[in-house]
Amino acid sequence: MRQELEISLYQDAENLSAQHKKFNRLLKKLEQQNTLLNEWKAAQQDIQHKARQELLPKYAKLHQILFQQLENLWAHKAQSKFTARQKILLDGMIKNLAEQLLNVDSLSEEQYQDVEHIFEYFHKRQTRKNFVYHEDNVEIQKENLKSVIHEELGIEADFIDFEFDPNDIEDFMDKLNQKIAAQEEQDFLNQCTEEDRREFEKQQQREHAKEKKQQEKRELAQKMASQSLKSIYAKIAAVIHPDRESDEQKKIEKTELLQITNQAYENKDLFTLLKLQMQYVTSKKQSTKEFDEQLKYYNISLQDQIERIEMQIFEIVHTFDWRRHSFSTHKIQVKDLYKKYKSDLHEIQKNIEQAEFIFKHSQDSENLKVMIKKGYL
């Protein structure tokens, strides 16, 4: 019966109105996007479970080996003799390891304190010199960011006259783009004749009015959707109620249909109810202008829901870090997530093996000097 319902929804397409055809297309796309969303949700949960079971323990193991490396190098720094160049390189290795381990959460409290002690040893003077006043540091960061923008985009520092947080790059770029757009619009207007300027302003007003009208349509569509559940349910139930059917086979079919209808109503599933209405209520008579007008708002609501689902999928995809992988972010599929996880698992295992090798061969001071010289660390 469910399959029959699905097939009959798209039959006789040539007899449907444009709005009805659009409704069918959007409904099919919505179902496809819902299926895709469920696949991504399931994959996300599966990968998170796998990561807790496999990946995180490997990271914890790596961090312990790196901590042993740090202790080993720190001991060599205090006890062994090195050339001036070797000391500089050794100090850089120790600082890098300490900075890396400060940002992990798999060390014990005692280990973390040891890392923090080593980190502070190297950064004490730099901290006193460069970060005595937080305000000065923020201003330096702002000037550095302005310099980067000037080098990359050719925008003069004086152009950036708005307040911004140098640590919130996304907000800064939004403000910068807004100012650039406003400046471009003003430059355009300055080059226009008075007549051109009036025409441009009229066009802007038309676009704003169009956007406002579209927003009003979306709001009305949402309102109609919320109000339609009960009325649509009542119409369907009146047509398909099994108590009104004398034929036993049809009574069984209608009982199943009523169960589907009841479930959709309980779940506030407007679009399943609409499918049922299209087949069992509306199809009994020719579509009217009134019905097409109603469908137009349903289509807006459907499109809005499709966009929300697409955004949910986008957010799930980007909870994972794809930067070290060759997948195009516009074409990432669920199967790519499993490929990425397999690649991450392989990479962390390689890192563990490399860290174990370095730790094993750097315990002897002479071996350590050779490794420093050859750049193994």
PDB file of N, CA and C in Angstrom, residues 139-149:
ATOM      1  N   GLU A 139      46.325  46.013  20.082  1.00  0.00           N
ATOM      2  CA  GLU A 139      46.626  47.014  19.055  1.00  0.00           C
ATOM      3  C   GLU A 139      47.658  46.496  18.060  1.00  0.00           C
ATOM      4  N   ILE A 140      48.638  45.752  18.582  1.00  0.00           N
ATOM      5  CA  ILE A 140      49.645  45.165  17.695  1.00  0.00           C
ATOM      6  C   ILE A 140      48.991  44.157  16.754  1.00  0.00           C
ATOM      7  N   GLN A 141      48.094  43.335  17.309  1.00  0.00           N
ATOM      8  CA  GLN A 141      47.390  42.351  16.487  1.00  0.00           C
ATOM      9  C   GLN A 141      46.563  43.032  15.409  1.00  0.00           C
ATOM     10  N   LYS A 142      45.918  44.139  15.775  1.00  0.00           N
ATOM     11  CA  LYS A 142      45.111  44.880  14.801  1.00  0.00           C
ATOM     12  C   LYS A 142      45.981  45.414  13.661  1.00  0.00           C
ATOM     13  N   GLU A 143      47.127  45.993  14.028  1.00  0.00           N
ATOM     14  CA  GLU A 143      48.017  46.546  13.007  1.00  0.00           C
ATOM     15  C   GLU A 143      48.571  45.444  12.112  1.00  0.00           C
ATOM     16  N   ASN A 144      48.871  44.293  12.714  1.00  0.00           N
ATOM     17  CA  ASN A 144      49.367  43.163  11.918  1.00  0.00           C
ATOM     18  C   ASN A 144      48.306  42.686  10.923  1.00  0.00           C
ATOM     19  N   LEU A 145      47.050  42.647  11.383  1.00  0.00           N
ATOM     20  CA  LEU A 145      45.965  42.210  10.516  1.00  0.00           C
ATOM     21  C   LEU A 145      45.762  43.202   9.372  1.00  0.00           C
ATOM     22  N   LYS A 146      45.851  44.485   9.673  1.00  0.00           N
ATOM     23  CA  LYS A 146      45.730  45.505   8.638  1.00  0.00           C
ATOM     24  C   LYS A 146      46.845  45.366   7.603  1.00  0.00           C
ATOM     25  N   SER A 147      48.052  45.026   8.074  1.00  0.00           N
ATOM     26  CA  SER A 147      49.185  44.844   7.157  1.00  0.00           C
ATOM     27  C   SER A 147      48.956  43.663   6.231  1.00  0.00           C
ATOM     28  N   VAL A 148      48.415  42.584   6.786  1.00  0.00           N
ATOM     29  CA  VAL A 148      48.125  41.396   5.973  1.00  0.00           C
ATOM     30  C   VAL A 148      47.085  41.732   4.903  1.00  0.00           C
ATOM     31  N   ILE A 149      46.032  42.458   5.298  1.00  0.00           N
ATOM     32  CA  ILE A 149      44.980  42.844   4.349  1.00  0.00           C
ATOM     33  C   ILE A 149      45.549  43.736   3.247  1.00  0.00           C
TER      34      ILE A 149
END
